[in-house]
XYZ file of C-alpha atoms in Angstrom:
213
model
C 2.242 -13.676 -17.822
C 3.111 -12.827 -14.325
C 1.940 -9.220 -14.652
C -1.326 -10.597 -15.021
C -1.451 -11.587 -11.425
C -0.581 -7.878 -10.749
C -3.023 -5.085 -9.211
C -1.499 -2.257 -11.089
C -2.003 1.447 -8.772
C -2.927 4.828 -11.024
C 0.496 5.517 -10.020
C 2.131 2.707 -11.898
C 2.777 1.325 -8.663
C 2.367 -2.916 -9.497
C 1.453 -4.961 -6.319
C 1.204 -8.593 -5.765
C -1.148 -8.596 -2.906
C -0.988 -11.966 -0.248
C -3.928 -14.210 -0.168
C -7.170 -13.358 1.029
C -7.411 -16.458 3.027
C -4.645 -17.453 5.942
C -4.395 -20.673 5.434
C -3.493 -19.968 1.796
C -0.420 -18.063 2.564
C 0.358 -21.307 4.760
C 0.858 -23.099 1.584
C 3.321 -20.497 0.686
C 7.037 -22.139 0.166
C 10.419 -20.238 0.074
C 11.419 -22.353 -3.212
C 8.403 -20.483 -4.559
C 9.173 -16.907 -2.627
C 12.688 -17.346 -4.277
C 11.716 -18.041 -7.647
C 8.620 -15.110 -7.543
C 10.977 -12.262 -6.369
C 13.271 -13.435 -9.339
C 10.815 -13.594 -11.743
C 9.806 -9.460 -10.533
C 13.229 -8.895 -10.302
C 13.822 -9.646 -13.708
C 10.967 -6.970 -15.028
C 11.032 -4.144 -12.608
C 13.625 -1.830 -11.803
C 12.684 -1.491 -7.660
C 10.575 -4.354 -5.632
C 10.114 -3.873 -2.426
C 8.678 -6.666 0.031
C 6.696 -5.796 3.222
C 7.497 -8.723 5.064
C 5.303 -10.775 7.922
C 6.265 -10.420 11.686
C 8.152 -12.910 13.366
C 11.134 -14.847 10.848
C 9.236 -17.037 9.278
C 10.896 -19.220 6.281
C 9.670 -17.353 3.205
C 10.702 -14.269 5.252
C 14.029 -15.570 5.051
C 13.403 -16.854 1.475
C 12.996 -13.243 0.894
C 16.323 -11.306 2.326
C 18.369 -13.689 0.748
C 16.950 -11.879 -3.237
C 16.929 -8.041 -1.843
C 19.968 -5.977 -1.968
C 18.799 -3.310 1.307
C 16.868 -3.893 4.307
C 14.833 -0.845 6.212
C 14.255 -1.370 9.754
C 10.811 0.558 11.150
C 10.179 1.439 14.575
C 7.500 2.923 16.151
C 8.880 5.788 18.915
C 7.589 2.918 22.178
C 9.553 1.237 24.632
C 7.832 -1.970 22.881
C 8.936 -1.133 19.571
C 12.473 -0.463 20.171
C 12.604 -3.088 22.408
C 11.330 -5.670 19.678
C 13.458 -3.795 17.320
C 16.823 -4.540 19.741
C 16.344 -8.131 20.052
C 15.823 -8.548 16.458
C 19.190 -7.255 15.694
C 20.537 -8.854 18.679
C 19.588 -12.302 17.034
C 20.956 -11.274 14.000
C 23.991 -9.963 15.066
C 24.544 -13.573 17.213
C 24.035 -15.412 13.891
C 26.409 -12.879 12.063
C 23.508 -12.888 9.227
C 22.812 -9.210 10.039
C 22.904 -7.393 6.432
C 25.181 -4.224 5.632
C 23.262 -2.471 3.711
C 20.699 -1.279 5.760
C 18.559 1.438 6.886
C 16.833 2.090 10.631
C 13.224 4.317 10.006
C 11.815 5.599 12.619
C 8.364 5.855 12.083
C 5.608 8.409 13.924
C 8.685 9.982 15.924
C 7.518 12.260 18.322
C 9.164 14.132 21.040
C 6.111 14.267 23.382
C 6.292 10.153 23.556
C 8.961 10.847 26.350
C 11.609 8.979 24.408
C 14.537 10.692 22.385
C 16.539 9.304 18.998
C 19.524 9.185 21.172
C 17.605 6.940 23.456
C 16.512 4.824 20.983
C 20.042 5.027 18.983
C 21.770 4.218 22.689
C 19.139 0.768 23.273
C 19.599 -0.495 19.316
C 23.484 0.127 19.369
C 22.930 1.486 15.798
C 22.214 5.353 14.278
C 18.798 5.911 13.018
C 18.985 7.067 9.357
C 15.755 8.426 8.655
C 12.908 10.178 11.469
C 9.433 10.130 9.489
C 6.941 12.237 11.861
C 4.094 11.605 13.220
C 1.244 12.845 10.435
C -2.171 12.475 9.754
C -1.586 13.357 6.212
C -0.318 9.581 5.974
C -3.201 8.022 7.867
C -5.431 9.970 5.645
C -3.477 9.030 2.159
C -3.394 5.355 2.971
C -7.203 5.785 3.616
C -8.133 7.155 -0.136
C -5.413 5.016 -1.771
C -3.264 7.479 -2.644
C 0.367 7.718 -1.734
C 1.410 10.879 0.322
C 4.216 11.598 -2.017
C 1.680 12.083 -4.926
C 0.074 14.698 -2.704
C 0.413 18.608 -4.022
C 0.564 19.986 -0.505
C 4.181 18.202 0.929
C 3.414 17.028 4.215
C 6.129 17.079 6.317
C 6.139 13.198 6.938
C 6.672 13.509 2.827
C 10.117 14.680 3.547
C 11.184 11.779 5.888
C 9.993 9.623 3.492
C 11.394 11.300 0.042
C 15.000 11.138 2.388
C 14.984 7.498 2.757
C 13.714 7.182 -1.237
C 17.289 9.138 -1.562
C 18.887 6.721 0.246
C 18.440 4.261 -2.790
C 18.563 6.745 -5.402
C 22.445 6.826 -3.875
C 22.055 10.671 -2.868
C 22.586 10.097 1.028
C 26.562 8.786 -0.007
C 27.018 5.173 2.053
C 24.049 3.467 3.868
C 24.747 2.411 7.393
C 26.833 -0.333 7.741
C 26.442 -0.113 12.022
C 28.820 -1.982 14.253
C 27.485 -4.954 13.463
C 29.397 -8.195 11.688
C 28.639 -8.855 8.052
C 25.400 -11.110 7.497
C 23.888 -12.420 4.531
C 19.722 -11.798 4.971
C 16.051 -9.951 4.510
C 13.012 -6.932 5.460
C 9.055 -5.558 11.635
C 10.333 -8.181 15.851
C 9.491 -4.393 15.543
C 9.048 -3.127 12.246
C 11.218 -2.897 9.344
C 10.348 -2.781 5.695
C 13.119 -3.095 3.126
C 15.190 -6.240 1.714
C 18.546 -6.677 1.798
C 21.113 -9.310 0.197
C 21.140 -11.196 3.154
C 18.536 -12.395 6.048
C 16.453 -10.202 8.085
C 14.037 -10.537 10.690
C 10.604 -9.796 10.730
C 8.695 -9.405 14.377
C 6.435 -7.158 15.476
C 8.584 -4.024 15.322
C 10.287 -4.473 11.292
C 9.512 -5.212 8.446
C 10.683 -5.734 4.797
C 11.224 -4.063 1.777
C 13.691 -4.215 -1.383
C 15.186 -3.669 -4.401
C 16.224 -5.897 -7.364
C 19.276 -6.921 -7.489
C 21.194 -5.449 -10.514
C 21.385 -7.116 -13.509
């Protein structure tokens, strides 16, 4: 039944896509978030959640199903900022998650700004660098994902690294110096879910995978 509701990709990539209208998604609860990302949970292997900005409820609703969260940042000064206050507030509520995963996303050493800068402002590594491609823009334009490409793009490899990550090839994800939290996942940009809350701003986002069963 809930497949139904699906938009199934030609790569066998299912996605439940939000509402067309705004002040649909407003009717949105976290009982139902909870119950939906069970239900999925239950039938596929991997679901990943690309969450809202800001940390709205059914954001929350969200982290507390996904066993990972993946933190995106843009390489600007208002990206990692966003990105540091969202872990800031996380770290303050001790609901930052352990299993997690910092992205950076179009890094580029002619922005001016380093990964140690970056690493030095977060207080946490950065696991993956994706650079800055047009093979993505380009991909996401004809519908088809960059991994699926023949010709690897080198923006292919950042992302086939962090797919490792999951796959349990990179060993132990981060755990940071940051107090055990329970929650899911952009104030930047992040996108994967974790088994505990996570933030969602303008600078992360969310993603995730079922929990075992």
């Amino acid at each position: 039944m809930l497949k139904a509701f699906l938009t199934v990709h030609p790569g066998s990539i299912y996605a439940l896509c939000a509402p067309p209208n705004p002040v649909e998604a407003d009717e949105i609860t976290p009982e139902q978030i909870s119950r939906l990302l069970e239900q999925l949970a239950e039938q596929f292997q991997y679901v990943v959640v690309d969450t809202a900005p800001g940390l709205p409820e059914i954001g929350l609703a969200a982290m507390e199903q996904c066993t990972d969260v993946v933190w995106v940042s843009a390489m600007d000064i208002p990206s990692v900022r966003g990105l540091r206050a969202g872990l800031d507030v996380l770290r303050q509520l001790d609901i930052l998650p352990e299993s997690r995963h910092v992205v950076l996303n179009m890094a580029d050493a002619k922005t001016g700004l380093t990964v140690q800068d970056i690493e030095s402002t977060i207080g946490a590594p950065v696991d993956v660098s994706i650079p800055r491609s047009r093979a993505v823009a380009f991909s996401t334009n004809r519908g088809i994902p960059v991994l699926q490409e023949p010709v690897k793009d080198p923006a292919a490899k950042g992302l086939n690294r962090l797919v490792d990550r999951f796959n349990g090839v990179a060993g132990q994800v981060s755990t940071q110096t940051a107090p055990k939290g329970g929650c899911l996942n952009e104030t930047f940009r992040a996108y994967q879910c974790s088994a505990s809350k996570d933030p969602s701003r303008r600078g992360w986002n969310a993603a995730g995978r079922a929990p075992a069963r």
